[in-house]
PDB file of C-alpha atoms in Angstrom:
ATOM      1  CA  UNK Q  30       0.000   0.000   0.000  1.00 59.00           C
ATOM      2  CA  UNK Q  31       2.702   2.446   0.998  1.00 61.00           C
ATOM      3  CA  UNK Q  32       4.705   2.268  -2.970  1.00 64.00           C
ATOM      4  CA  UNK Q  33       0.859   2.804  -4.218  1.00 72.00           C
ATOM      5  CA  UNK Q  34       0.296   5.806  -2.025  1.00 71.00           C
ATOM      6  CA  UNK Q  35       3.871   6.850  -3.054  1.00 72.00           C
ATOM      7  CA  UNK Q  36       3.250   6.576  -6.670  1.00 79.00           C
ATOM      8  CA  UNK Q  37       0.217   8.620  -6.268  1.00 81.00           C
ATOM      9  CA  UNK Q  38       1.950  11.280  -4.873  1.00 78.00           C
ATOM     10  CA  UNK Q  39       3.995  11.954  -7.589  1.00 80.00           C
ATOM     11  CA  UNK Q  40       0.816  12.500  -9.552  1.00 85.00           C
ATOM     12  CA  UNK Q  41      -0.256  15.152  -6.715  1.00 85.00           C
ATOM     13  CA  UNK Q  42       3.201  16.335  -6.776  1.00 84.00           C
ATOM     14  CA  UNK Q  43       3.100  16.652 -10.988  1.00 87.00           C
ATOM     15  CA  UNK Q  44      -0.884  18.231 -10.607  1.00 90.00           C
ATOM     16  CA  UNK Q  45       0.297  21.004  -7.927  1.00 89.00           C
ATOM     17  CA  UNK Q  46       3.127  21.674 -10.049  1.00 90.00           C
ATOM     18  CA  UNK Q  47       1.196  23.112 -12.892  1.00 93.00           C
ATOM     19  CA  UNK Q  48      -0.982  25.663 -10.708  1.00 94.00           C
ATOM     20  CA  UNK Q  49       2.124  28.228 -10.656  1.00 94.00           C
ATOM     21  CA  UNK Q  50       1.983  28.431 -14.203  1.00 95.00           C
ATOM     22  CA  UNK Q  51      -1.817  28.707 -14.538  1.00 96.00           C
ATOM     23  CA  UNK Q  52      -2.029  31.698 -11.948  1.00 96.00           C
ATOM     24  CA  UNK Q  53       0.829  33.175 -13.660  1.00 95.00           C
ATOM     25  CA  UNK Q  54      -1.354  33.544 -16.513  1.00 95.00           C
ATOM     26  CA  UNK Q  55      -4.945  33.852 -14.643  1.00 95.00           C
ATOM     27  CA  UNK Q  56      -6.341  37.651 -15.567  1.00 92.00           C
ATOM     28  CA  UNK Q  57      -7.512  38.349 -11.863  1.00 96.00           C
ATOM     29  CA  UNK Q  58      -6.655  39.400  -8.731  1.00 97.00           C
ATOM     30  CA  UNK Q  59      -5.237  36.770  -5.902  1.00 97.00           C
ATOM     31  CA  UNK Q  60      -8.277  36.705  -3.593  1.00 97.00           C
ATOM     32  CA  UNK Q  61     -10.791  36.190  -6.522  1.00 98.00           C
ATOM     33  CA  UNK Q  62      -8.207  33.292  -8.231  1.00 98.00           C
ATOM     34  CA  UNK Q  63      -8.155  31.515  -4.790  1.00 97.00           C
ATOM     35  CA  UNK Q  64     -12.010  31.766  -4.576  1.00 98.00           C
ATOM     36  CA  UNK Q  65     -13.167  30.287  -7.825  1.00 97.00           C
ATOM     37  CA  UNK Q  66     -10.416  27.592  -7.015  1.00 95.00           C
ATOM     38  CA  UNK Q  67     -12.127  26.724  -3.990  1.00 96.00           C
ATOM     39  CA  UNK Q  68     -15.677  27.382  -4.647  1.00 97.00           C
ATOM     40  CA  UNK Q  69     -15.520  25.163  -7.978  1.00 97.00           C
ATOM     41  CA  UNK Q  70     -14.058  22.660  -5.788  1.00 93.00           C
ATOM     42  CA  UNK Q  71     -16.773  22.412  -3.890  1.00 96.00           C
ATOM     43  CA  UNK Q  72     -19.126  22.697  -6.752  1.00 96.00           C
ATOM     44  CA  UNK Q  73     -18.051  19.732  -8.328  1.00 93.00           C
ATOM     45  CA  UNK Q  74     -16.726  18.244  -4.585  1.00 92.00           C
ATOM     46  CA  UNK Q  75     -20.900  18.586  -3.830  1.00 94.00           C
ATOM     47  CA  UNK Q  76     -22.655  15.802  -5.626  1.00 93.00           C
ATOM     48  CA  UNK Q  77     -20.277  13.268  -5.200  1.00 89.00           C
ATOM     49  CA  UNK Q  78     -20.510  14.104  -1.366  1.00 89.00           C
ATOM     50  CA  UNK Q  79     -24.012  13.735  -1.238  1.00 88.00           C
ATOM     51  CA  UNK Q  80     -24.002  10.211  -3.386  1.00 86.00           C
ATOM     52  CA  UNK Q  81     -21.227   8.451  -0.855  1.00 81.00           C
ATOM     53  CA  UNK Q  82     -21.541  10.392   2.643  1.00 75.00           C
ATOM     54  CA  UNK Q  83     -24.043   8.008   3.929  1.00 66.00           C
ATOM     55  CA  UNK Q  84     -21.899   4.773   2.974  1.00 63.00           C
ATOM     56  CA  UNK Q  85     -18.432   6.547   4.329  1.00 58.00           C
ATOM     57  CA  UNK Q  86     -20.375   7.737   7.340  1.00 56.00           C
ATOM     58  CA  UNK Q  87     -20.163   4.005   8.798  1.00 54.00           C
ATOM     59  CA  UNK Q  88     -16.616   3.537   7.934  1.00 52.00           C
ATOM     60  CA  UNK Q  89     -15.237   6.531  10.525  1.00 56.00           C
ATOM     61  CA  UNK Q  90     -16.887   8.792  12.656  1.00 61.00           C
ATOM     62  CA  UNK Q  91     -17.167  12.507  11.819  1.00 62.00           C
ATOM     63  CA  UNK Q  92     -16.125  15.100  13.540  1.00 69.00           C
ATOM     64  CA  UNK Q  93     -18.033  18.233  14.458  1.00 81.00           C
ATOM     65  CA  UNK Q  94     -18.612  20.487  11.722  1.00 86.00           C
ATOM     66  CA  UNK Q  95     -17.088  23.482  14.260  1.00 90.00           C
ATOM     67  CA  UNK Q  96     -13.593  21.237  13.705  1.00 91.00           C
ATOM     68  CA  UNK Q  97     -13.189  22.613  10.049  1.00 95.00           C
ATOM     69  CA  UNK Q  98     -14.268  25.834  10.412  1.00 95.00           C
ATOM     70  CA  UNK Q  99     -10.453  26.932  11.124  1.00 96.00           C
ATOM     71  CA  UNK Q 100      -8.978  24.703   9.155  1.00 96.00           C
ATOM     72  CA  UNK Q 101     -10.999  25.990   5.893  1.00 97.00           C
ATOM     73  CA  UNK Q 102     -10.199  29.167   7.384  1.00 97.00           C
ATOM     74  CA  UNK Q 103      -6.243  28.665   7.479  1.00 97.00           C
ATOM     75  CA  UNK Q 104      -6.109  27.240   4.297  1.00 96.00           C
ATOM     76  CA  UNK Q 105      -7.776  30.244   2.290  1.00 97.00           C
ATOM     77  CA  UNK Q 106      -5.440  32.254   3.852  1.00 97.00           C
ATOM     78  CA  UNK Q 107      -2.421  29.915   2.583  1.00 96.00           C
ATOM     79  CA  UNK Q 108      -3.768  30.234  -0.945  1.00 95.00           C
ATOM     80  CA  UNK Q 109      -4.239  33.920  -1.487  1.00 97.00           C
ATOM     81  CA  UNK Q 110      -0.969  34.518   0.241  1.00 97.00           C
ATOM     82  CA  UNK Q 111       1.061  31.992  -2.009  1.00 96.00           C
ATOM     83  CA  UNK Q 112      -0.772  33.444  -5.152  1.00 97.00           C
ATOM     84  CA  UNK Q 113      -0.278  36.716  -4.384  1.00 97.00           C
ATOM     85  CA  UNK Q 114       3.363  36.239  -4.098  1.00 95.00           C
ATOM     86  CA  UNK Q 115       3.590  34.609  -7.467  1.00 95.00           C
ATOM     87  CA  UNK Q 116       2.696  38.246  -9.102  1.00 93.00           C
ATOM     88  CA  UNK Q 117       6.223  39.657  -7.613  1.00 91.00           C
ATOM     89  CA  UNK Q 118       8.856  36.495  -7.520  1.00 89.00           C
ATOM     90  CA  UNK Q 119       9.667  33.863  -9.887  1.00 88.00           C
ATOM     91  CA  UNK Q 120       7.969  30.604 -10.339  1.00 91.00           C
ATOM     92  CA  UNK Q 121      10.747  28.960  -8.339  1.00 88.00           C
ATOM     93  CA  UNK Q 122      11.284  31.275  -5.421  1.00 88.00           C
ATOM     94  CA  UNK Q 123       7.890  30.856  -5.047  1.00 90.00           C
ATOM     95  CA  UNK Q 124       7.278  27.488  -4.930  1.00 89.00           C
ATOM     96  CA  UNK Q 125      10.485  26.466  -2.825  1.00 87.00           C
ATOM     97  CA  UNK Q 126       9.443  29.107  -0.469  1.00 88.00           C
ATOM     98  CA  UNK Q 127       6.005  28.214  -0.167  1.00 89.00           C
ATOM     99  CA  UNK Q 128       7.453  24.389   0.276  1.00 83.00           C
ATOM    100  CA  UNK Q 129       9.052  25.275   3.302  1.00 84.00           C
ATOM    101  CA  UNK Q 130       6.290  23.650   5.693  1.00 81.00           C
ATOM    102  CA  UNK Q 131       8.516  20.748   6.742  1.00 76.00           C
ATOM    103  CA  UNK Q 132      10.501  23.098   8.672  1.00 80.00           C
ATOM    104  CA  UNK Q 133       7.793  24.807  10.211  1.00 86.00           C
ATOM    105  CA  UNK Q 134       5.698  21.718  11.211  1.00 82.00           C
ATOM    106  CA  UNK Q 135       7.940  20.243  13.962  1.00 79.00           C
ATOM    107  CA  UNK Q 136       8.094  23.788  14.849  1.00 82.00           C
ATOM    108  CA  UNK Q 137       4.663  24.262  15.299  1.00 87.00           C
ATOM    109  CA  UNK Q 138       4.084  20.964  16.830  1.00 81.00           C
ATOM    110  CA  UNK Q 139       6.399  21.664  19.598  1.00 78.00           C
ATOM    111  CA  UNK Q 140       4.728  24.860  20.601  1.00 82.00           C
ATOM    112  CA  UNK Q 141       1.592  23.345  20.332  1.00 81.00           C
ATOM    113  CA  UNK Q 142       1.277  20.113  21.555  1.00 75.00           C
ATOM    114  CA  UNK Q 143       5.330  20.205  23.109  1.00 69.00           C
ATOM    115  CA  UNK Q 144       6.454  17.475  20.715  1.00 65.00           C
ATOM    116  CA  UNK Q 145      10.507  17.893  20.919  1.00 67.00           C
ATOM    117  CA  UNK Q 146      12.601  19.236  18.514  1.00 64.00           C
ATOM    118  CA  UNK Q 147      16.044  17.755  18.140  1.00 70.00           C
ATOM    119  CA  UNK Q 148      19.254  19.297  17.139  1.00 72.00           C
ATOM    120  CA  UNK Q 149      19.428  18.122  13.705  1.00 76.00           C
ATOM    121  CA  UNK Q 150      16.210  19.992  13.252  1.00 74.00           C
ATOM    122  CA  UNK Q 151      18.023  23.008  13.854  1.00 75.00           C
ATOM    123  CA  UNK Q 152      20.483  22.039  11.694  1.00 82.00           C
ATOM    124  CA  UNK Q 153      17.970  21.802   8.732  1.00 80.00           C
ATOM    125  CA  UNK Q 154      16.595  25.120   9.640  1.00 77.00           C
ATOM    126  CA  UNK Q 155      20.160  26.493   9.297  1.00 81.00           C
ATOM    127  CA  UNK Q 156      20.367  25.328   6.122  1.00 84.00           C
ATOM    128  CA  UNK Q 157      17.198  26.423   4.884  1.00 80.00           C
ATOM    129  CA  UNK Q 158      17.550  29.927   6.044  1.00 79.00           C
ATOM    130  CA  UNK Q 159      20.756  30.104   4.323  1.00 85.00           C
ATOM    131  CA  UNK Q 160      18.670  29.320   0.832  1.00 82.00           C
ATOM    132  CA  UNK Q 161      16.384  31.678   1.698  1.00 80.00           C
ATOM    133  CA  UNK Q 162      19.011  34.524   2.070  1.00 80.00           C
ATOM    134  CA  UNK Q 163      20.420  33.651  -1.194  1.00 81.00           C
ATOM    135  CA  UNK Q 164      16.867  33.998  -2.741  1.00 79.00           C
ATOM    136  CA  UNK Q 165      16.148  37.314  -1.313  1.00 74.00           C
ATOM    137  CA  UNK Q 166      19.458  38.441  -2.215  1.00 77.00           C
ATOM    138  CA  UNK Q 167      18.784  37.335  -6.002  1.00 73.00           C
ATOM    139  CA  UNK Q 168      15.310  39.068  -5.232  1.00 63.00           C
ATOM    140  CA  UNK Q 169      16.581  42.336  -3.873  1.00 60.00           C
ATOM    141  CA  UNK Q 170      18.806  42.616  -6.938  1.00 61.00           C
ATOM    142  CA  UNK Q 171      15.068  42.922  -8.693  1.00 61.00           C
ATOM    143  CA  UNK Q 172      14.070  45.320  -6.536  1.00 59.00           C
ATOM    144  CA  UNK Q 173      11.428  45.405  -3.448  1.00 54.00           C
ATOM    145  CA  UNK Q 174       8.754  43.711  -5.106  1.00 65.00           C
ATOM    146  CA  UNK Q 175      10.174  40.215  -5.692  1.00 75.00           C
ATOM    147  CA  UNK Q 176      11.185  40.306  -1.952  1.00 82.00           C
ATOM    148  CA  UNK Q 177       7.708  40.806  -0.945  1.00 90.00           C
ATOM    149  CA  UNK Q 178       7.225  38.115  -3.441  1.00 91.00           C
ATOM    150  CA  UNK Q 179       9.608  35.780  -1.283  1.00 89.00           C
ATOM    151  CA  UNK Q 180       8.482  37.475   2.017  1.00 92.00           C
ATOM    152  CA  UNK Q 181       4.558  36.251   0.981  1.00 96.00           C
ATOM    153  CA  UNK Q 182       5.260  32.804   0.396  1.00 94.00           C
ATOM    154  CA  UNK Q 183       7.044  31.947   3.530  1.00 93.00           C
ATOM    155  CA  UNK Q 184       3.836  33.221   5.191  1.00 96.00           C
ATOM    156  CA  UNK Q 185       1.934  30.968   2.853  1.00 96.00           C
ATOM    157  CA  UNK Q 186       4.156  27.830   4.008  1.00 93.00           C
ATOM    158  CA  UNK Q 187       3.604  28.843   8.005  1.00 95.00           C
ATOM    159  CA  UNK Q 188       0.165  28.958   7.082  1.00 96.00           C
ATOM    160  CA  UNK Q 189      -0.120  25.721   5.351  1.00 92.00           C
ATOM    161  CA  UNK Q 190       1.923  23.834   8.141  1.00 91.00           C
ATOM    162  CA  UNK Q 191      -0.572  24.840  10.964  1.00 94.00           C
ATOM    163  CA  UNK Q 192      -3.335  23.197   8.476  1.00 93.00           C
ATOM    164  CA  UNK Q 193      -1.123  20.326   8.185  1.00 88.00           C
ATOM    165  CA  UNK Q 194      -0.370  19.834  12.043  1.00 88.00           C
ATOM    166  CA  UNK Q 195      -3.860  20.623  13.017  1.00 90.00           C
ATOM    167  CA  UNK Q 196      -5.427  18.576  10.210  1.00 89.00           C
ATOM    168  CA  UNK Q 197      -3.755  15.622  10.891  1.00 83.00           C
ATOM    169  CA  UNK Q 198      -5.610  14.769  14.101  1.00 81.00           C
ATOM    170  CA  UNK Q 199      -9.339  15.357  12.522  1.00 86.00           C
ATOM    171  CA  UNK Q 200      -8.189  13.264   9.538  1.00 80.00           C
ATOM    172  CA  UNK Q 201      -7.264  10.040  11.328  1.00 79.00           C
ATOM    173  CA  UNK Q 202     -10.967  10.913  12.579  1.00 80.00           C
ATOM    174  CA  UNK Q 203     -13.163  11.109   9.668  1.00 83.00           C
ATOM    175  CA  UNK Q 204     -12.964   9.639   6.211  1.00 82.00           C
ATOM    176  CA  UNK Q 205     -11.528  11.294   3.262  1.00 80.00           C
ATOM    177  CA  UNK Q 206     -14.204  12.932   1.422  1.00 85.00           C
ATOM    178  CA  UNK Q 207     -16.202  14.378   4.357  1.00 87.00           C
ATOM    179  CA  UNK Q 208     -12.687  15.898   5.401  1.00 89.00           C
ATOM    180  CA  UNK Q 209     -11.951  17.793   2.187  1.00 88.00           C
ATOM    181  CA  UNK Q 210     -15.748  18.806   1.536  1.00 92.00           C
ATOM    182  CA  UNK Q 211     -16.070  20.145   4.906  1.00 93.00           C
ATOM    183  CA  UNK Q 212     -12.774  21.916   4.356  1.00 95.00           C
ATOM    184  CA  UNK Q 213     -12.887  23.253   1.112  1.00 93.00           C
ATOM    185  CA  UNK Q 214     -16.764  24.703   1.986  1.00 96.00           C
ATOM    186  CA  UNK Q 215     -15.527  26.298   4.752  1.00 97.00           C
ATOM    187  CA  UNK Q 216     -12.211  27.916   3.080  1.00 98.00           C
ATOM    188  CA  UNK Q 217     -14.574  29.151  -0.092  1.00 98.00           C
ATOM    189  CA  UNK Q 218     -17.296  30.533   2.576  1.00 98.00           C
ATOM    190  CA  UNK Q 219     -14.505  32.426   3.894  1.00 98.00           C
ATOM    191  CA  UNK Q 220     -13.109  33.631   0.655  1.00 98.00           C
ATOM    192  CA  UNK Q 221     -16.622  34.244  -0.601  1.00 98.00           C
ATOM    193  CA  UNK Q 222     -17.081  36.813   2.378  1.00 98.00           C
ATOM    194  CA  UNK Q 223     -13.582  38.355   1.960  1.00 97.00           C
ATOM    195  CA  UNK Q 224     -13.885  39.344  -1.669  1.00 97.00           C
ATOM    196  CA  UNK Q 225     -17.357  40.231  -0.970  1.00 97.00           C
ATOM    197  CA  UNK Q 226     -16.001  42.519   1.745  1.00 96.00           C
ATOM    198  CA  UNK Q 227     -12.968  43.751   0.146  1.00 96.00           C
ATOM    199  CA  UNK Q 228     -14.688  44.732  -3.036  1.00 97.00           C
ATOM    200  CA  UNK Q 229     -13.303  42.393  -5.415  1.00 96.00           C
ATOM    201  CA  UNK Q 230     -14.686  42.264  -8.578  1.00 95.00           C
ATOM    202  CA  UNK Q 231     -15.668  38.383  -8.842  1.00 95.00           C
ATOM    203  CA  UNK Q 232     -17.632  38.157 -12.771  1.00 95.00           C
ATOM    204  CA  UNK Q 233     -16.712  39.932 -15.828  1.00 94.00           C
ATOM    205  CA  UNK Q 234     -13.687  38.299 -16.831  1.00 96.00           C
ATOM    206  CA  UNK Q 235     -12.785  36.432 -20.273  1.00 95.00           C
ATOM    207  CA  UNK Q 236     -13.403  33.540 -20.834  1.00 96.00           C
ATOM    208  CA  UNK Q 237      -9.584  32.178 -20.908  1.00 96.00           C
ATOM    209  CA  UNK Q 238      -9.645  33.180 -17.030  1.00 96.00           C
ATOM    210  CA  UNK Q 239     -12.606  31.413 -16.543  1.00 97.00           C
ATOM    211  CA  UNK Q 240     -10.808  28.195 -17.886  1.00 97.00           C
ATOM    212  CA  UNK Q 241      -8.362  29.027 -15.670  1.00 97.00           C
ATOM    213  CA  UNK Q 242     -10.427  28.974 -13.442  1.00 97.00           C
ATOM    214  CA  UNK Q 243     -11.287  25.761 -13.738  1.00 96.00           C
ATOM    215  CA  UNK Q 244      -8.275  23.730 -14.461  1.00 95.00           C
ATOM    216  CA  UNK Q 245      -7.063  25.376 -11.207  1.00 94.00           C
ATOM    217  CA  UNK Q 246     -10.189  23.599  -9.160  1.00 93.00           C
ATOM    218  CA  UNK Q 247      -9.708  20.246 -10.870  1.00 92.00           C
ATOM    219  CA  UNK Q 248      -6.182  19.442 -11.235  1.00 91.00           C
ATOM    220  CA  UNK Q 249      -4.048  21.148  -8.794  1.00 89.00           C
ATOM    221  CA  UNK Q 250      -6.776  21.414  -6.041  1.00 83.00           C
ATOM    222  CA  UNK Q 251      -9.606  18.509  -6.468  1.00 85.00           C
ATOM    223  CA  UNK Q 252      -6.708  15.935  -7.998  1.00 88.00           C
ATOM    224  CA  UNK Q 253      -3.031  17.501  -6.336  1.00 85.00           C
ATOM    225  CA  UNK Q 254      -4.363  18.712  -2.799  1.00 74.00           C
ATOM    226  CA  UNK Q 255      -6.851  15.877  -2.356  1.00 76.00           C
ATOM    227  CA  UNK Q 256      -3.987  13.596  -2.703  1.00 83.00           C
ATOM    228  CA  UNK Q 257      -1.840  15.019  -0.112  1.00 78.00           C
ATOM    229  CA  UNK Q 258      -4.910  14.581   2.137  1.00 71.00           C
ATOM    230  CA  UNK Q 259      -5.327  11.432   1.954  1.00 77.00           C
ATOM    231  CA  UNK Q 260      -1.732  10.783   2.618  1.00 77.00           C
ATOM    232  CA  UNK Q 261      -2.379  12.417   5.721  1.00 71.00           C
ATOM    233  CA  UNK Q 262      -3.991   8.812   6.877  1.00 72.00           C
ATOM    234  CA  UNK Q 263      -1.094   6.245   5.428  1.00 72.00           C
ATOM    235  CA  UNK Q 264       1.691   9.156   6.472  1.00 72.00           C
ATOM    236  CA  UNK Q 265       2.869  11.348   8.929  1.00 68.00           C
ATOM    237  CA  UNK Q 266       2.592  15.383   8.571  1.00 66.00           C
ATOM    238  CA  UNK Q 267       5.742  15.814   7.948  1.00 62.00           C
ATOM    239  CA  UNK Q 268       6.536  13.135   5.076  1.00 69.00           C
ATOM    240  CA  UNK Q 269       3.130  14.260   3.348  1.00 72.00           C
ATOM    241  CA  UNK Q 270       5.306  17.875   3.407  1.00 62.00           C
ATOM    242  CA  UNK Q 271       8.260  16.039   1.955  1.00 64.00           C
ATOM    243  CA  UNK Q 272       6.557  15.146  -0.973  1.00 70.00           C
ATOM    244  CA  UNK Q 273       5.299  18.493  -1.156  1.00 67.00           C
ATOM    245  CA  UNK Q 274       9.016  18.840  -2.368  1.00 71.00           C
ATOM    246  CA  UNK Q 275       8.089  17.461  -5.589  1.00 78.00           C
ATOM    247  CA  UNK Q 276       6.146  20.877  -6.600  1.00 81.00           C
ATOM    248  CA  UNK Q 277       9.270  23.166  -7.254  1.00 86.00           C
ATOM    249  CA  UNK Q 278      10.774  21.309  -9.208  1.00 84.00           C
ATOM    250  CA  UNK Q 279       7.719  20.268 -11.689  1.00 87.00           C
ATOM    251  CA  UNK Q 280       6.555  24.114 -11.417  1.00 90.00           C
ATOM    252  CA  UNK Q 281      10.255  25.395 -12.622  1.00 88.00           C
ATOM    253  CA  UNK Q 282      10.233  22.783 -15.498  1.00 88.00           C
ATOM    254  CA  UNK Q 283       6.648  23.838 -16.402  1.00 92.00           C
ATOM    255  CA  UNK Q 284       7.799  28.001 -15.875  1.00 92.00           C
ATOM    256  CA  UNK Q 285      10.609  26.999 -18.401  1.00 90.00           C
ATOM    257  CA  UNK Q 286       8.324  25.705 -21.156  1.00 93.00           C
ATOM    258  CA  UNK Q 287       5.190  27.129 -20.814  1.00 94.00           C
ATOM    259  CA  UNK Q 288       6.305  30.937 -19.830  1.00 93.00           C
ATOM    260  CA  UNK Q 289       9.914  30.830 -20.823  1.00 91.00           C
ATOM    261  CA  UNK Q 290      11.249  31.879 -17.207  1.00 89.00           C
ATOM    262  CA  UNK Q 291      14.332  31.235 -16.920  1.00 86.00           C
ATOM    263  CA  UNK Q 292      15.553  31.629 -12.968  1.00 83.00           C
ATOM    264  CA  UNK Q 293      19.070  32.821 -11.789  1.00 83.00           C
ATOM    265  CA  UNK Q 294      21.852  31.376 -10.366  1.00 87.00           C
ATOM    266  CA  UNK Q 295      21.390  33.112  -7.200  1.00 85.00           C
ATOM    267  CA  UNK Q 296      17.706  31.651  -6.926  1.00 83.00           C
ATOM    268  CA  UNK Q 297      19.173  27.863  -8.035  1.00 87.00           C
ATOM    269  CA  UNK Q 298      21.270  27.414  -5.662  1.00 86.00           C
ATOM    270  CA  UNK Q 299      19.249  29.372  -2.506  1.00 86.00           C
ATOM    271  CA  UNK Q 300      16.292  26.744  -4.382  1.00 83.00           C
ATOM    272  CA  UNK Q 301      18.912  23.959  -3.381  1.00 87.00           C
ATOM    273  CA  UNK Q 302      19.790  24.570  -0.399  1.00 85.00           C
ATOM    274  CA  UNK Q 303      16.280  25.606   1.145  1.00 82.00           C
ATOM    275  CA  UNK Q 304      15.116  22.046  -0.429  1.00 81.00           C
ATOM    276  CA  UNK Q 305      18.188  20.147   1.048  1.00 84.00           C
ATOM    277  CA  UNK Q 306      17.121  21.504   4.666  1.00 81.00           C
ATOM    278  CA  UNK Q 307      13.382  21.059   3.743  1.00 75.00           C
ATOM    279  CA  UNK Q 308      14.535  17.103   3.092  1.00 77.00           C
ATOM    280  CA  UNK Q 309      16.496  16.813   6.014  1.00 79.00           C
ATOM    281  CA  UNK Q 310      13.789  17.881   8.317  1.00 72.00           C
ATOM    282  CA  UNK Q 311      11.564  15.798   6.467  1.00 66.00           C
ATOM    283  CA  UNK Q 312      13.596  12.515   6.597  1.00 70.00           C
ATOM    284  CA  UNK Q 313      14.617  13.189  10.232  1.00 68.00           C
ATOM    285  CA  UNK Q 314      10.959  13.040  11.009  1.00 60.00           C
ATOM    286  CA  UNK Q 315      10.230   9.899   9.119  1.00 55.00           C
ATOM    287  CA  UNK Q 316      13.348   8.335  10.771  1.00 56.00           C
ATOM    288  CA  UNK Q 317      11.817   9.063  13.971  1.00 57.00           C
ATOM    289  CA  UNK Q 318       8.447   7.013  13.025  1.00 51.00           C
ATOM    290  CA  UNK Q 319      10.164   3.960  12.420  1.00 49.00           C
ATOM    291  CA  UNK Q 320      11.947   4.150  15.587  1.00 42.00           C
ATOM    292  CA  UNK Q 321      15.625   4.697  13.408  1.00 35.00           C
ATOM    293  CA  UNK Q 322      18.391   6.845  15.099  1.00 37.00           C
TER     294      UNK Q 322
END
């Protein structure tokens, strides 16, 4: 089961991979991108729920609606932050950035539910922060805006690794599909609300945006995201954020065909070295589970 889940991964990895690319090209602001993403999730998300809840109902337990409420919430936050930051920085900054939730989920954990950190955690942090000097460095060398870029995405990883951490325990709860329903309905509620509030301008776009639009909510959402949920139940937080890792590097090779963006040197090798601490952390933690020094 564990080389199936693994292989299915990749596909999530491969299927996240693309959505730097589409928003690169989507016609609309951040907040109203992440909405449709979420809201034609749901949409589509809605019928199958109502077809299967009743026969996964029996399988696990579910959790009380008031459970997902922050989770939805944290996650709509992670997407119009990471999106955002794609219109100043690169495809890669972006992504490795935004990737940076194995470091930040033993982090979290510890302050949270006092789960120890050990020193070769810190290590991997080192190394990591080292990466992401290099990047802002190659960013500041583009001026302010690529740095707010970079500084956007790191919020958008924090953000994602509190979803991860506090996800994981009302996953192993509840099955699959009432998890990511629940969760995506709340998230596009709360996006809903926040474009309605801000004054976002939510129709009137062409319809290339619209397709957008959509290839966003099926692929890198309903088929990429839904994936690393269910890993949540056959892996630990932290190795579902390992494989996370996957998404720079399919979102650079798609950047280089599709939109001809070529990164610098400066941004390759701070890329390398935030992923090298990202996959220490990440293995350290896996190590752990099997009991391995």
């Amino acid at each position: 089961m564990k080389l199936k889940a693994t292989l299915i991964l990749i596909v999530g990895m491969a299927s996240v991979g693309i959505a730097s690319v589409i928003i690169k090209l989507c016609n609309a602001p951040p907040i109203v991108i992440a909405t449709y993403r979420m809201s034609l999730s749901v949409i589509i998300l809605a019928p199958i729920f109502l077809i299967f809840r009743k026969k996964v109902a029996d399988v696990k337990e579910t959790p009380k609606v008031i459970n997902f409420i922050p989770l939805g919430a944290i996650l709509a936050i992670h997407f119009v932050l990471w999106i955002a930051s794609l219109r100043y920085t690169t495809v890669l900054s972006s992504t490795v950035l935004v990737t940076t939730s194995p470091i930040f989920v033993p982090i979290i954990s510890y302050f949270i539910f006092k789960e120890k950190t050990k020193k070769l955690m810190i290590f991997a942090i080192i190394v990591s922060f080292i990466g992401s000097t290099l990047i802002a460095i190659a960013g500041g060398m583009q001026g302010f805006g690529e740095n707010l870029g970079n500084l956007l995405a790191i919020i958008g990883a924090i953000a994602v690794s509190f979803y991860l951490v506090l996800g994981k325990r009302v996953r192993m709860k509840t099955d699959l599909l009432t998890y990511i329903f629940y969760v995506y309905s709340f998230s596009a509620i709360f996006l809903i609300l926040t474009s309605l509030i801000t004054g976002q301008k939510l129709f009137g776009y062409d319809r290339i945006t619209y397709i957008y639009f959509v290839l966003l909510a099926v692929f890198p959402q309903l088929l990429g995201h839904t994936i690393f949920n269910w890993a949540l139940e056959f892996f630990s937080p932290s190795f579902v954020a390992l494989s996370i890792l996957g998404e720079p590097v399919f979102a650079t090779i798609f950047a280089l065909l599709i939109l001809k963006e070529i990164p610098s040197l400066i941004e390759i090798f701070g890329g390398v070295f935030v992923m090298t601490g990202i996959y220490i952390a990440a293995r350290m933690e896996v190590y752990n589970k099997k009991g391995l020094p």
